[in-house]
CSV table of C-alpha atoms and ligand atoms in Angstrom, one decimal:
chain,number,residue,atom,x,y,z
A,1,UNK,CA,-63.8,-47.4,24.8
A,2,UNK,CA,-62.8,-51.3,25.4
A,3,UNK,CA,-59.0,-52.0,26.0
A,4,UNK,CA,-59.2,-54.3,22.9
A,5,UNK,CA,-59.7,-51.4,20.4
A,6,UNK,CA,-57.6,-49.1,22.7
A,7,UNK,CA,-54.6,-51.7,21.6
A,8,UNK,CA,-55.1,-52.9,18.2
A,9,UNK,CA,-53.6,-51.7,15.2
A,10,UNK,CA,-53.6,-48.9,13.5
A,11,UNK,CA,-52.1,-48.6,10.3
A,12,UNK,CA,-51.6,-45.1,8.3
A,13,UNK,CA,-52.2,-45.6,4.4
A,14,UNK,CA,-50.4,-49.4,4.9
A,15,UNK,CA,-47.7,-48.1,7.1
A,16,UNK,CA,-47.9,-49.4,10.4
A,17,UNK,CA,-48.0,-47.0,13.8
A,18,UNK,CA,-46.0,-47.8,16.6
A,19,UNK,CA,-46.9,-45.0,18.7
A,20,UNK,CA,-47.3,-47.0,22.0
A,21,UNK,CA,-51.1,-45.3,23.8
A,22,UNK,CA,-51.0,-44.2,26.8
A,23,UNK,CA,-52.6,-44.7,30.1
A,24,UNK,CA,-51.3,-44.1,33.4
A,25,UNK,CA,-52.7,-45.1,37.4
A,26,UNK,CA,-54.0,-42.7,40.2
A,27,UNK,CA,-54.6,-43.4,43.5
A,28,UNK,CA,-57.3,-41.7,45.7
A,29,UNK,CA,-55.1,-39.1,47.5
A,30,UNK,CA,-55.4,-39.5,51.3
A,31,UNK,CA,-57.0,-37.1,53.1
A,32,UNK,CA,-60.3,-37.9,51.0
A,33,UNK,CA,-60.2,-34.6,48.8
A,34,UNK,CA,-59.8,-35.2,45.1
A,35,UNK,CA,-60.3,-32.4,44.0
A,36,UNK,CA,-55.9,-32.0,43.6
A,37,UNK,CA,-55.8,-35.1,41.6
A,38,UNK,CA,-57.8,-33.2,39.6
A,39,UNK,CA,-55.8,-30.8,38.8
A,40,UNK,CA,-53.0,-33.6,37.8
A,41,UNK,CA,-55.5,-34.8,35.8
A,42,UNK,CA,-56.2,-32.1,33.8
A,43,UNK,CA,-52.7,-31.8,33.3
A,44,UNK,CA,-52.0,-35.8,32.1
A,45,UNK,CA,-54.9,-35.3,30.1
A,46,UNK,CA,-53.1,-32.7,27.7
A,47,UNK,CA,-50.9,-36.3,26.5
A,48,UNK,CA,-53.9,-37.1,25.5
A,49,UNK,CA,-54.4,-40.6,27.7
A,50,UNK,CA,-56.6,-43.5,26.1
A,51,UNK,CA,-56.7,-44.8,29.6
A,52,UNK,CA,-56.1,-43.5,33.5
A,53,UNK,CA,-56.6,-45.9,36.0
A,54,UNK,CA,-57.8,-45.9,39.7
A,55,UNK,CA,-56.5,-47.7,42.1
A,56,UNK,CA,-58.8,-50.1,45.3
A,57,UNK,CA,-57.5,-49.8,48.3
A,58,UNK,CA,-53.3,-50.4,47.1
A,59,UNK,CA,-51.0,-51.3,50.1
A,60,UNK,CA,-52.9,-52.9,51.6
A,61,UNK,CA,-55.4,-50.1,52.4
A,62,UNK,CA,-59.4,-49.1,52.1
A,63,UNK,CA,-59.0,-45.9,50.6
A,64,UNK,CA,-60.6,-46.3,47.8
A,65,UNK,CA,-62.3,-43.9,45.4
A,66,UNK,CA,-65.9,-44.3,45.7
A,67,UNK,CA,-69.0,-44.3,42.3
A,68,UNK,CA,-69.6,-41.1,43.2
A,69,UNK,CA,-65.5,-39.7,42.7
A,70,UNK,CA,-65.1,-41.8,39.5
A,71,UNK,CA,-68.6,-39.7,37.5
A,72,UNK,CA,-66.4,-36.8,38.6
A,73,UNK,CA,-63.2,-38.2,37.0
A,74,UNK,CA,-65.3,-39.7,34.0
A,75,UNK,CA,-66.8,-36.3,33.6
A,76,UNK,CA,-63.6,-34.6,33.4
A,77,UNK,CA,-63.8,-36.5,29.6
A,78,UNK,CA,-61.4,-39.8,30.4
A,79,UNK,CA,-62.2,-43.3,29.7
A,80,UNK,CA,-61.3,-45.1,33.0
A,81,UNK,CA,-60.1,-48.2,34.0
A,82,UNK,CA,-61.2,-48.3,37.3
A,83,UNK,CA,-59.3,-51.5,39.4
A,84,UNK,CA,-61.1,-54.2,41.7
A,85,UNK,CA,-59.9,-56.4,44.0
A,86,UNK,CA,-62.5,-59.9,45.2
A,87,UNK,CA,-59.8,-59.9,48.9
A,88,UNK,CA,-62.1,-58.2,51.5
A,89,UNK,CA,-65.7,-59.1,49.6
A,90,UNK,CA,-68.6,-61.4,49.7
A,91,UNK,CA,-70.4,-62.5,47.0
A,92,UNK,CA,-73.2,-60.2,46.7
A,93,UNK,CA,-71.3,-56.9,47.8
A,94,UNK,CA,-69.1,-57.9,44.3
A,95,UNK,CA,-71.9,-58.6,41.6
A,96,UNK,CA,-73.3,-54.7,43.1
A,97,UNK,CA,-70.3,-52.8,42.7
A,98,UNK,CA,-68.9,-54.5,39.6
A,99,UNK,CA,-72.8,-53.3,37.7
A,100,UNK,CA,-72.6,-50.1,39.5
A,101,UNK,CA,-69.2,-50.1,37.3
A,102,UNK,CA,-71.1,-51.4,34.9
A,103,UNK,CA,-73.7,-48.7,35.3
A,104,UNK,CA,-71.7,-45.1,35.1
A,105,UNK,CA,-70.8,-46.4,31.6
A,106,UNK,CA,-67.1,-47.2,31.8
A,107,UNK,CA,-65.9,-49.7,29.4
A,108,UNK,CA,-63.8,-51.6,31.2
A,109,UNK,CA,-62.5,-52.6,34.4
A,110,UNK,CA,-59.1,-54.0,36.1
A,111,UNK,CA,-59.7,-57.6,38.0
A,112,UNK,CA,-57.5,-58.5,40.8
A,113,UNK,CA,-57.5,-60.9,43.5
A,114,UNK,CA,-55.6,-57.8,45.8
A,115,UNK,CA,-53.2,-58.9,48.7
A,116,UNK,CA,-54.6,-61.2,51.6
A,117,UNK,CA,-54.2,-59.2,54.4
A,118,UNK,CA,-53.3,-61.5,57.1
A,119,UNK,CA,-56.3,-61.4,60.3
A,120,UNK,CA,-58.0,-63.1,56.5
A,121,UNK,CA,-58.5,-67.2,55.7
A,122,UNK,CA,-57.6,-67.5,52.2
A,123,UNK,CA,-59.9,-71.0,52.6
A,124,UNK,CA,-62.9,-68.7,53.6
A,125,UNK,CA,-62.4,-66.2,50.3
A,126,UNK,CA,-65.3,-66.1,48.3
A,127,UNK,CA,-63.1,-65.7,45.0
A,128,UNK,CA,-60.0,-67.3,46.4
A,129,UNK,CA,-58.4,-65.6,42.6
A,130,UNK,CA,-58.2,-63.4,40.0
A,131,UNK,CA,-59.0,-65.5,37.5
A,132,UNK,CA,-62.2,-66.6,39.4
A,133,UNK,CA,-63.1,-62.3,38.8
A,134,UNK,CA,-62.5,-62.4,35.8
A,135,UNK,CA,-65.7,-65.1,35.0
A,136,UNK,CA,-67.6,-63.5,37.1
A,137,UNK,CA,-67.3,-60.3,35.9
A,138,UNK,CA,-68.3,-61.4,32.0
A,139,UNK,CA,-70.5,-63.8,33.2
A,140,UNK,CA,-72.6,-60.4,34.4
A,141,UNK,CA,-71.8,-57.2,32.7
A,142,UNK,CA,-70.1,-56.2,29.1
A,143,UNK,CA,-66.7,-54.7,31.1
A,144,UNK,CA,-63.7,-54.8,28.9
A,145,UNK,CA,-61.6,-57.3,31.6
A,146,UNK,CA,-57.8,-56.2,32.2
A,147,UNK,CA,-55.1,-58.7,34.4
A,148,UNK,CA,-52.1,-58.3,36.4
A,149,UNK,CA,-49.5,-59.8,35.2
A,150,UNK,CA,-45.9,-60.1,36.3
A,151,UNK,CA,-42.5,-60.2,34.6
A,152,UNK,CA,-39.8,-60.8,37.6
A,153,UNK,CA,-43.0,-63.5,39.1
A,154,UNK,CA,-45.3,-62.6,41.6
A,155,UNK,CA,-44.2,-63.4,45.2
A,156,UNK,CA,-45.5,-65.8,46.1
A,157,UNK,CA,-45.9,-68.1,42.8
A,158,UNK,CA,-43.4,-70.8,43.4
A,159,UNK,CA,-41.4,-69.3,39.5
A,160,UNK,CA,-42.3,-67.5,36.5
A,161,UNK,CA,-44.2,-70.7,34.6
A,162,UNK,CA,-46.5,-71.0,37.4
A,163,UNK,CA,-47.5,-67.7,37.4
A,164,UNK,CA,-47.7,-67.3,33.7
A,165,UNK,CA,-50.2,-71.0,33.5
A,166,UNK,CA,-52.2,-68.5,36.3
A,167,UNK,CA,-52.2,-65.6,34.0
A,168,UNK,CA,-53.6,-68.1,31.2
A,169,UNK,CA,-56.6,-69.1,33.1
A,170,UNK,CA,-57.5,-65.6,32.6
A,171,UNK,CA,-57.1,-65.1,30.0
A,172,UNK,CA,-59.1,-68.0,28.5
A,173,UNK,CA,-62.0,-66.8,31.5
A,174,UNK,CA,-62.4,-63.5,29.8
A,175,UNK,CA,-59.5,-60.8,30.2
A,176,UNK,CA,-58.7,-58.4,27.0
A,177,UNK,CA,-55.5,-56.8,28.3
A,178,UNK,CA,-52.5,-57.5,30.9
A,179,UNK,CA,-50.5,-54.8,32.6
A,180,UNK,CA,-47.5,-55.0,34.2
A,181,UNK,CA,-46.0,-55.0,37.9
A,182,UNK,CA,-43.7,-52.0,37.9
A,183,UNK,CA,-39.3,-52.9,36.9
A,184,UNK,CA,-36.8,-51.5,36.3
A,185,UNK,CA,-34.5,-54.2,34.4
A,186,UNK,CA,-36.3,-54.5,30.4
A,187,UNK,CA,-34.7,-57.7,29.3
A,188,UNK,CA,-37.4,-59.5,32.6
A,189,UNK,CA,-39.7,-57.8,30.4
A,190,UNK,CA,-38.5,-59.4,27.2
A,191,UNK,CA,-38.5,-62.2,28.0
A,192,UNK,CA,-42.0,-62.5,29.8
A,193,UNK,CA,-43.1,-61.3,27.2
A,194,UNK,CA,-41.7,-64.2,24.5
A,195,UNK,CA,-42.8,-66.4,27.6
A,196,UNK,CA,-45.8,-65.5,26.9
A,197,UNK,CA,-46.6,-65.4,23.7
A,198,UNK,CA,-44.6,-69.2,24.1
A,199,UNK,CA,-48.2,-70.2,26.1
A,200,UNK,CA,-50.3,-69.0,23.3
A,201,UNK,CA,-51.9,-66.4,25.3
A,202,UNK,CA,-52.0,-63.5,22.6
A,203,UNK,CA,-54.3,-59.7,23.4
A,204,UNK,CA,-51.9,-57.1,24.3
A,205,UNK,CA,-49.4,-56.4,27.2
A,206,UNK,CA,-48.6,-53.1,28.5
A,207,UNK,CA,-46.1,-52.4,30.6
A,208,UNK,CA,-45.7,-50.6,33.9
A,209,UNK,CA,-43.2,-48.4,34.2
A,210,UNK,CA,-43.3,-46.2,37.6
A,211,UNK,CA,-41.2,-43.2,38.2
A,212,UNK,CA,-38.8,-43.8,40.7
A,213,UNK,CA,-38.4,-39.8,42.5
A,214,UNK,CA,-36.9,-41.9,45.7
A,215,UNK,CA,-34.7,-43.8,47.4
A,216,UNK,CA,-37.1,-44.5,50.3
A,217,UNK,CA,-39.6,-45.0,47.4
A,218,UNK,CA,-37.5,-47.8,45.2
A,219,UNK,CA,-36.4,-49.6,48.7
A,220,UNK,CA,-40.3,-49.6,50.3
A,221,UNK,CA,-41.5,-50.9,46.1
A,222,UNK,CA,-38.7,-54.5,45.8
A,223,UNK,CA,-39.3,-54.5,49.6
A,224,UNK,CA,-43.0,-55.3,48.1
A,225,UNK,CA,-42.3,-57.3,45.3
A,226,UNK,CA,-40.3,-59.6,43.7
A,227,UNK,CA,-38.6,-56.5,41.4
A,228,UNK,CA,-34.6,-55.9,40.2
A,229,UNK,CA,-33.7,-53.5,40.8
A,230,UNK,CA,-30.8,-51.7,38.5
A,231,UNK,CA,-27.5,-51.6,40.2
A,232,UNK,CA,-26.6,-48.6,38.0
A,233,UNK,CA,-30.0,-47.0,39.0
A,234,UNK,CA,-29.4,-47.8,42.5
A,235,UNK,CA,-25.7,-46.2,42.8
A,236,UNK,CA,-27.0,-43.1,41.5
A,237,UNK,CA,-29.3,-42.3,43.7
A,238,UNK,CA,-27.1,-43.6,46.9
A,239,UNK,CA,-24.9,-41.2,45.0
A,240,UNK,CA,-26.5,-38.2,44.3
A,241,UNK,CA,-29.4,-37.8,47.3
A,242,UNK,CA,-30.4,-34.4,46.3
A,243,UNK,CA,-30.6,-35.2,42.6
A,244,UNK,CA,-33.4,-38.7,42.4
A,245,UNK,CA,-36.0,-37.1,40.4
A,246,UNK,CA,-34.2,-35.6,37.6
A,247,UNK,CA,-32.3,-39.8,37.9
A,248,UNK,CA,-35.7,-41.4,38.9
A,249,UNK,CA,-37.0,-38.8,35.3
A,250,UNK,CA,-33.5,-39.9,33.3
A,251,UNK,CA,-33.8,-43.3,33.3
A,252,UNK,CA,-37.8,-43.7,33.0
A,253,UNK,CA,-37.3,-41.8,29.3
A,254,UNK,CA,-34.1,-44.6,28.3
A,255,UNK,CA,-36.5,-47.1,29.7
A,256,UNK,CA,-39.4,-45.3,27.4
A,257,UNK,CA,-37.9,-45.5,25.0
A,258,UNK,CA,-35.8,-49.0,24.5
A,259,UNK,CA,-39.5,-50.8,25.1
A,260,UNK,CA,-40.9,-47.9,21.9
A,261,UNK,CA,-38.4,-49.7,20.2
A,262,UNK,CA,-39.1,-53.1,21.4
A,263,UNK,CA,-43.1,-52.7,20.3
A,264,UNK,CA,-45.1,-51.8,22.9
A,265,UNK,CA,-48.3,-51.0,21.8
A,266,UNK,CA,-48.8,-49.2,25.0
A,267,UNK,CA,-46.4,-47.8,28.4
A,268,UNK,CA,-48.7,-47.6,31.5
A,269,UNK,CA,-47.8,-44.8,34.1
A,270,UNK,CA,-47.8,-45.4,38.0
A,271,UNK,CA,-47.7,-41.8,38.2
A,272,UNK,CA,-48.2,-41.9,41.9
A,273,UNK,CA,-50.6,-38.4,41.4
A,274,UNK,CA,-47.4,-36.4,40.4
A,275,UNK,CA,-47.9,-35.1,36.9
A,276,UNK,CA,-45.3,-33.2,36.4
A,277,UNK,CA,-42.6,-36.4,36.5
A,278,UNK,CA,-44.8,-38.1,34.0
A,279,UNK,CA,-45.0,-35.4,31.5
A,280,UNK,CA,-41.6,-34.7,31.7
A,281,UNK,CA,-41.0,-38.1,30.2
A,282,UNK,CA,-42.9,-38.1,27.9
A,283,UNK,CA,-42.2,-34.8,26.6
A,284,UNK,CA,-38.9,-36.7,26.1
A,285,UNK,CA,-41.1,-39.7,24.5
A,286,UNK,CA,-43.3,-38.6,22.2
B,1,FAD,P1,-54.2,-64.1,41.1
B,1,FAD,O1,-54.1,-63.6,39.6
B,1,FAD,O2,-54.7,-65.0,41.8
B,1,FAD,O3,-52.4,-64.8,41.1
B,1,FAD,C1,-52.5,-64.3,43.3
B,1,FAD,C2,-51.2,-65.0,43.2
B,1,FAD,O4,-51.8,-66.8,42.9
B,1,FAD,C3,-50.3,-65.6,41.5
B,1,FAD,O5,-48.8,-66.2,42.8
B,1,FAD,C4,-50.7,-66.9,41.1
B,1,FAD,O6,-49.6,-67.0,39.6
B,1,FAD,C5,-51.4,-67.5,41.7
B,1,FAD,N1,-52.6,-67.9,41.3
B,1,FAD,C6,-53.6,-66.8,40.3
B,1,FAD,N2,-54.1,-68.0,40.0
B,1,FAD,C7,-55.2,-69.3,41.3
B,1,FAD,C8,-55.1,-70.2,40.8
B,1,FAD,N3,-56.3,-70.5,40.4
B,1,FAD,N4,-54.6,-71.4,41.4
B,1,FAD,C9,-53.7,-71.1,42.2
B,1,FAD,N5,-53.1,-70.1,41.7
B,1,FAD,C10,-53.4,-68.7,41.3
B,1,FAD,N6,-53.3,-54.4,44.4
B,1,FAD,C11,-54.2,-53.3,45.6
B,1,FAD,O7,-54.7,-53.3,47.0
B,1,FAD,N7,-55.7,-52.9,44.7
B,1,FAD,C12,-54.7,-52.5,43.4
B,1,FAD,O8,-55.4,-51.1,42.5
B,1,FAD,C13,-53.5,-53.0,43.0
B,1,FAD,N8,-53.7,-52.7,41.0
B,1,FAD,C14,-52.8,-53.2,40.6
B,1,FAD,C15,-52.5,-53.0,38.9
B,1,FAD,C16,-51.1,-54.0,39.1
B,1,FAD,C17,-51.0,-53.1,37.1
B,1,FAD,C18,-50.9,-55.4,39.4
B,1,FAD,C19,-49.7,-55.3,38.2
B,1,FAD,C20,-51.1,-55.4,40.3
B,1,FAD,C21,-51.7,-54.5,41.0
B,1,FAD,N9,-51.8,-54.1,42.9
B,1,FAD,C22,-52.9,-54.0,43.2
B,1,FAD,C23,-51.9,-56.0,43.8
B,1,FAD,C24,-52.6,-57.2,43.6
B,1,FAD,O9,-53.3,-57.0,44.4
B,1,FAD,C25,-51.5,-57.6,44.7
B,1,FAD,O10,-50.0,-58.1,43.5
B,1,FAD,C26,-52.2,-59.4,44.0
B,1,FAD,O11,-51.4,-60.1,45.9
B,1,FAD,C27,-52.1,-60.3,43.7
B,1,FAD,O12,-53.3,-60.2,42.1
B,1,FAD,P2,-53.6,-61.2,41.4
B,1,FAD,O13,-54.8,-60.7,40.6
B,1,FAD,O14,-51.8,-60.7,40.5
B,1,FAD,O15,-54.0,-62.0,41.3
């Protein structure tokens, strides 16, 4: 099912359905063995995900799902949205990849520029920004396109206003939904939502939720991107180092409940391939 259809507001007997659509992000296991991931996905499938998104070489790495991995995961009867970054490929390879994704019968793709590795001169890239990739995907395929959004601004952008201006370009070139970077302060998301809408961007905005498992994880994430840490969460994690999983889960439950009250159309979970924590959160919010 395509992104615009997934996030379309539905009503039953004249009553609007406010249940958010659930999606999960997973990454390729580092040892290359995807059988463990299958187990996690079978558990997550119980929560009827509208989408499962598959990262592409995240954290600057080369760890990627192959086309045959995508086929095996799709065969679990899951609606997929593979991610794709254009920084490390030439135009021909990019075209070949997106057409292969479409040929698998997959309907969605998350179009990203990716982080530019130090050894690459950005001026020499065939595709310098995600909007150009969106344009190419729109031209060459019928895939429905998701793009990344940053409630606190992308780390390279001068300010949030400029970042949203470029987000608009991605939407004008054919994106159908925005999936956000993780955040801990919902007020930042609500302000972002308002600014995006005020600029005339009307496609669904899906907040990205990363349940915290450890202090190390949260420190790593916030050092890589512009993300404000919740002082309350940080304090609890430092004070109770043996309970970080429980603290992270409870924080995520409260965060999701607040977002649902706000009326988000979806919740996108960065599962880090751990179905247990995501499942516990869902048991408490759905
Ligand atoms: P862009 O939209 O191109 O933006 C990058 C920067 O350039 C921003 O500062 C923006 O303001 C600016 N900009 C955009 N367009 C223009 C323009 N036309 N002219 C001038 N400036 C412009 N990374 C991975 O490697 N693999 C993944 O699987 C992955 N998944 C992700 C999933 C989500 C939901 C999110 C939010 C991020 C993900 N990332 C992933 C990280 C992402 O690749 C990085 O944040 C990357 O640095 C930017 O990618 P982008 O698509 O947002 O780039």
